[in-house]
Amino acid sequence: EPEVTQTPSHQVTQMGQEVILRCVPISNHLYFYWYRQILGQKVEFLVSFYNNEISEKSEIFDDQFSVERPDGSNFTLKIRSTKLEDSAMYFCASDSEGYNEQFFGPGTRLTVL
Amino acid sequence: GIQVEQSPPDLILQEGANSTLRCNFSDSVNNLQWFHQNPWGQLINLFYIPSGTKQNGRLSATTVATERYSLLYISSSQTTDSGVYFCAVERDNYGQNFVFGPGTRLSVLP
């Protein structure tokens, strides 16, 4: 069964460093998403991406964040200069048409020291 | 924006017991999903259920979209059912992103 994959599973970085989180969505899906979950809190939407551009973003998704689909399979989230409060689990998701079932990856746990 | 509430916030059960988890939402939706977050933090997709009833083994779910709620039923609970259960909704005609509820933390004791 096709699934969304994410790498790395855990990333530790120093405050101020750049990180790139990687996702491979399900191959025939067209809509891609990033969500994050700070430890002990609920899951929050960051950004959605369709047709090679951002379709929607939340207030959390400020200038420090960017997304890219560098090739036909990968979908990345970059944080330019990490802060302590960026420590969270980051989930990638995809769906085939928008307004359909979203499939989530296993997450990347980001720890900023 | 849309408000999503889940109840109860915490639930402790003995193994073998049944339970009902509730999700209320404040506006019309065109997508609703239930997830189980396991101890490793992974979100396991349980049901895609914008309306109607579905069953998968010991779990079933019902969404009554017109009354803005969904229920998740767990029967004959097992210790492996422990974790946090989230419902997430996509607001009708308002983009494709999910708004998650705060979750119900379920502990099943042996």
Tab-separated table of C-alpha atoms in Angstrom:
chain	number	residue	atom	x	y	z
A	1	GLU	CA	0.000	0.000	0.000
A	2	PRO	CA	1.464	3.393	-0.936
A	3	GLU	CA	2.485	5.593	1.969
A	4	VAL	CA	3.991	8.966	2.756
A	5	THR	CA	7.585	8.770	3.944
A	6	GLN	CA	9.627	11.333	5.874
A	7	THR	CA	13.326	11.726	6.606
A	8	PRO	CA	15.011	12.007	8.965
A	9	SER	CA	12.914	10.512	11.743
A	10	HIS	CA	14.741	12.629	14.310
A	11	GLN	CA	16.897	15.733	13.793
A	12	VAL	CA	18.848	17.570	16.431
A	13	THR	CA	20.203	21.010	15.595
A	14	GLN	CA	21.671	24.080	17.240
A	15	MET	CA	19.656	27.269	17.500
A	16	GLY	CA	20.244	29.479	14.457
A	17	GLN	CA	21.042	26.599	12.112
A	18	GLU	CA	19.109	25.813	8.958
A	19	VAL	CA	17.254	22.520	8.694
A	20	ILE	CA	15.535	20.804	5.807
A	21	LEU	CA	12.881	18.220	6.472
A	22	ARG	CA	12.094	15.890	3.622
A	23	CYS	CA	8.936	14.125	2.556
A	24	VAL	CA	8.010	11.814	-0.284
A	25	PRO	CA	4.242	12.062	-0.823
A	26	ILE	CA	2.176	9.312	-2.427
A	27	SER	CA	3.101	9.320	-6.098
A	28	ASN	CA	-0.204	10.277	-7.762
A	29	HIS	CA	-1.206	12.849	-5.153
A	30	LEU	CA	-1.388	16.513	-6.073
A	31	TYR	CA	-1.875	18.321	-2.745
A	32	PHE	CA	0.818	18.431	-0.098
A	33	TYR	CA	0.808	19.719	3.449
A	34	TRP	CA	3.022	20.332	6.455
A	35	TYR	CA	1.723	20.266	9.994
A	36	ARG	CA	3.528	20.506	13.300
A	37	GLN	CA	2.850	19.337	16.828
A	38	ILE	CA	4.642	20.843	19.792
A	39	LEU	CA	5.053	18.244	22.527
A	40	GLY	CA	1.802	17.734	24.439
A	41	GLN	CA	-0.210	20.013	22.186
A	42	LYS	CA	-2.528	19.549	19.254
A	43	VAL	CA	-1.493	19.277	15.640
A	44	GLU	CA	-1.373	22.619	13.787
A	45	PHE	CA	-1.508	23.362	10.074
A	46	LEU	CA	1.522	25.112	8.578
A	47	VAL	CA	1.167	25.205	4.797
A	48	SER	CA	-0.477	23.575	1.806
A	49	PHE	CA	1.069	23.285	-1.647
A	50	TYR	CA	-0.502	22.636	-5.042
A	51	ASN	CA	0.655	23.050	-8.604
A	52	ASN	CA	4.125	24.127	-7.468
A	53	GLU	CA	2.977	26.954	-5.289
A	54	ILE	CA	1.720	27.632	-1.808
A	55	SER	CA	-2.076	27.532	-1.773
A	56	GLU	CA	-2.573	28.370	1.891
A	57	LYS	CA	-0.445	29.083	4.944
A	58	SER	CA	-1.028	29.711	8.615
A	59	GLU	CA	0.248	32.503	10.828
A	60	ILE	CA	2.941	30.137	12.076
A	61	PHE	CA	4.447	29.891	8.589
A	62	ASP	CA	6.490	33.103	8.659
A	63	ASP	CA	9.514	34.178	6.614
A	64	GLN	CA	11.718	31.647	8.389
A	65	PHE	CA	9.851	28.811	6.686
A	66	SER	CA	9.810	27.804	3.042
A	67	VAL	CA	8.611	24.805	1.064
A	68	GLU	CA	9.765	23.373	-2.188
A	69	ARG	CA	9.106	20.506	-4.522
A	70	PRO	CA	12.584	20.222	-6.042
A	71	ASP	CA	11.767	17.227	-8.244
A	72	GLY	CA	8.844	14.974	-9.074
A	73	SER	CA	8.885	13.101	-5.802
A	74	ASN	CA	10.251	15.131	-2.885
A	75	PHE	CA	8.521	17.840	-0.881
A	76	THR	CA	10.679	19.763	1.585
A	77	LEU	CA	10.210	22.130	4.489
A	78	LYS	CA	13.113	24.453	5.260
A	79	ILE	CA	13.553	26.432	8.445
A	80	ARG	CA	16.225	29.069	7.824
A	81	SER	CA	17.310	29.947	11.342
A	82	THR	CA	15.885	27.597	13.928
A	83	LYS	CA	14.636	28.788	17.306
A	84	LEU	CA	14.080	26.807	20.478
A	85	GLU	CA	10.327	27.060	19.949
A	86	ASP	CA	10.626	25.284	16.591
A	87	SER	CA	11.193	22.049	18.498
A	88	ALA	CA	8.243	19.884	17.517
A	89	MET	CA	7.104	16.892	15.511
A	90	TYR	CA	6.625	17.845	11.864
A	91	PHE	CA	4.186	15.862	9.764
A	92	CYS	CA	3.905	15.809	6.009
A	93	ALA	CA	0.615	14.808	4.363
A	94	SER	CA	-0.749	14.419	0.863
A	95	ASP	CA	-4.057	13.862	-0.832
A	96	SER	CA	-5.105	13.165	-4.371
A	97	GLU	CA	-7.495	15.998	-5.179
A	98	GLY	CA	-7.892	18.326	-2.230
A	99	TYR	CA	-10.935	17.843	0.047
A	100	ASN	CA	-10.144	14.142	0.042
A	101	GLU	CA	-8.624	11.842	2.600
A	102	GLN	CA	-5.218	13.078	3.722
A	103	PHE	CA	-2.460	10.551	4.286
A	104	PHE	CA	0.125	11.429	6.908
A	105	GLY	CA	3.762	10.484	7.122
A	106	PRO	CA	5.361	9.150	10.318
A	107	GLY	CA	6.771	12.553	11.259
A	108	THR	CA	10.174	14.103	11.896
A	109	ARG	CA	10.958	15.005	15.468
A	110	LEU	CA	12.991	18.232	15.444
A	111	THR	CA	14.924	19.162	18.559
A	112	VAL	CA	16.543	22.607	18.685
A	113	LEU	CA	19.212	23.067	21.362
B	1	GLY	CA	-12.168	30.027	12.418
B	2	ILE	CA	-13.792	26.697	13.001
B	3	GLN	CA	-13.728	25.314	16.557
B	4	VAL	CA	-13.175	21.609	17.177
B	5	GLU	CA	-13.848	20.128	20.598
B	6	GLN	CA	-13.273	16.604	21.789
B	7	SER	CA	-14.596	14.831	24.831
B	8	PRO	CA	-13.670	13.452	27.198
B	9	PRO	CA	-10.152	14.886	27.413
B	10	ASP	CA	-8.947	11.827	29.309
B	11	LEU	CA	-10.353	8.335	29.586
B	12	ILE	CA	-9.131	5.360	31.598
B	13	LEU	CA	-10.557	1.923	30.856
B	14	GLN	CA	-10.042	-1.632	31.875
B	15	GLU	CA	-9.115	-3.975	29.078
B	16	GLY	CA	-12.259	-5.349	27.439
B	17	ALA	CA	-14.411	-2.288	28.097
B	18	ASN	CA	-16.168	-0.262	25.411
B	19	SER	CA	-15.887	3.489	24.929
B	20	THR	CA	-17.265	6.366	22.893
B	21	LEU	CA	-15.215	9.413	21.962
B	22	ARG	CA	-16.936	12.538	20.700
B	23	CYS	CA	-15.882	15.323	18.323
B	24	ASN	CA	-17.964	18.500	17.956
B	25	PHE	CA	-17.278	21.157	15.349
B	26	SER	CA	-18.687	24.625	14.952
B	27	ASP	CA	-19.162	24.902	11.195
B	28	SER	CA	-20.010	22.762	8.186
B	29	VAL	CA	-17.194	20.521	6.992
B	30	ASN	CA	-16.425	18.568	3.871
B	31	ASN	CA	-13.876	16.227	5.393
B	32	LEU	CA	-13.434	14.622	8.783
B	33	GLN	CA	-10.821	12.102	9.811
B	34	TRP	CA	-10.055	10.261	13.041
B	35	PHE	CA	-6.457	9.521	13.976
B	36	HIS	CA	-4.735	7.506	16.675
B	37	GLN	CA	-1.381	8.858	17.828
B	38	ASN	CA	0.726	5.991	19.036
B	39	PRO	CA	3.437	6.175	21.725
B	40	TRP	CA	6.055	6.893	19.030
B	41	GLY	CA	4.131	9.973	17.934
B	42	GLN	CA	2.910	8.618	14.617
B	43	LEU	CA	-0.555	9.591	13.424
B	44	ILE	CA	-2.403	6.484	12.344
B	45	ASN	CA	-5.360	7.168	10.073
B	46	LEU	CA	-8.423	5.387	11.464
B	47	PHE	CA	-11.334	6.710	9.437
B	48	TYR	CA	-12.048	9.132	6.628
B	49	ILE	CA	-15.678	9.871	7.459
B	50	PRO	CA	-17.200	13.187	6.324
B	51	SER	CA	-20.630	11.614	6.844
B	52	GLY	CA	-22.280	8.286	7.618
B	53	THR	CA	-20.985	5.264	9.479
B	54	LYS	CA	-17.970	3.050	8.946
B	55	GLN	CA	-16.601	0.041	10.769
B	56	ASN	CA	-13.137	-1.478	10.884
B	57	GLY	CA	-12.804	-4.409	13.240
B	58	ARG	CA	-13.371	-3.286	16.815
B	59	LEU	CA	-13.563	0.359	15.805
B	60	SER	CA	-16.438	2.186	14.211
B	61	ALA	CA	-17.250	5.825	13.563
B	62	THR	CA	-20.325	7.884	12.810
B	63	THR	CA	-20.488	11.448	11.548
B	64	VAL	CA	-23.724	13.437	11.571
B	65	ALA	CA	-22.620	16.402	9.528
B	66	THR	CA	-25.915	18.272	9.821
B	67	GLU	CA	-25.597	18.236	13.614
B	68	ARG	CA	-21.856	18.873	13.542
B	69	TYR	CA	-20.517	15.958	15.486
B	70	SER	CA	-18.726	12.672	15.044
B	71	LEU	CA	-18.367	9.682	17.336
B	72	LEU	CA	-15.642	7.070	17.521
B	73	TYR	CA	-16.557	3.759	19.148
B	74	ILE	CA	-13.969	1.375	20.510
B	75	SER	CA	-15.241	-2.020	21.575
B	76	SER	CA	-13.434	-4.672	23.619
B	77	SER	CA	-10.539	-2.295	24.197
B	78	GLN	CA	-6.967	-3.603	24.328
B	79	THR	CA	-3.857	-2.105	25.898
B	80	THR	CA	-2.562	-1.361	22.404
B	81	ASP	CA	-5.494	1.038	21.945
B	82	SER	CA	-3.848	3.418	24.416
B	83	GLY	CA	-2.733	6.752	23.046
B	84	VAL	CA	-4.289	9.997	21.929
B	85	TYR	CA	-7.220	10.083	19.529
B	86	PHE	CA	-7.625	13.161	17.354
B	87	CYS	CA	-10.401	14.212	15.078
B	88	ALA	CA	-9.553	16.659	12.306
B	89	VAL	CA	-11.886	18.572	10.025
B	90	GLU	CA	-11.651	20.498	6.795
B	91	ARG	CA	-13.972	23.460	6.830
B	92	ASP	CA	-16.407	23.588	3.926
B	93	ASN	CA	-15.294	25.934	1.115
B	94	TYR	CA	-12.365	27.197	3.128
B	95	GLY	CA	-9.249	25.550	1.796
B	96	GLN	CA	-7.974	22.059	2.225
B	97	ASN	CA	-6.107	22.229	5.505
B	98	PHE	CA	-7.140	20.304	8.585
B	99	VAL	CA	-8.069	21.822	11.918
B	100	PHE	CA	-7.347	19.318	14.659
B	101	GLY	CA	-9.170	18.907	17.908
B	102	PRO	CA	-7.258	18.810	21.207
B	103	GLY	CA	-7.502	15.023	21.416
B	104	THR	CA	-8.749	12.413	23.862
B	105	ARG	CA	-6.037	10.608	25.807
B	106	LEU	CA	-7.053	6.974	26.280
B	107	SER	CA	-5.354	4.654	28.746
B	108	VAL	CA	-6.359	1.006	28.689
B	109	LEU	CA	-5.239	-0.900	31.769
B	110	PRO	CA	-4.555	-4.650	31.747
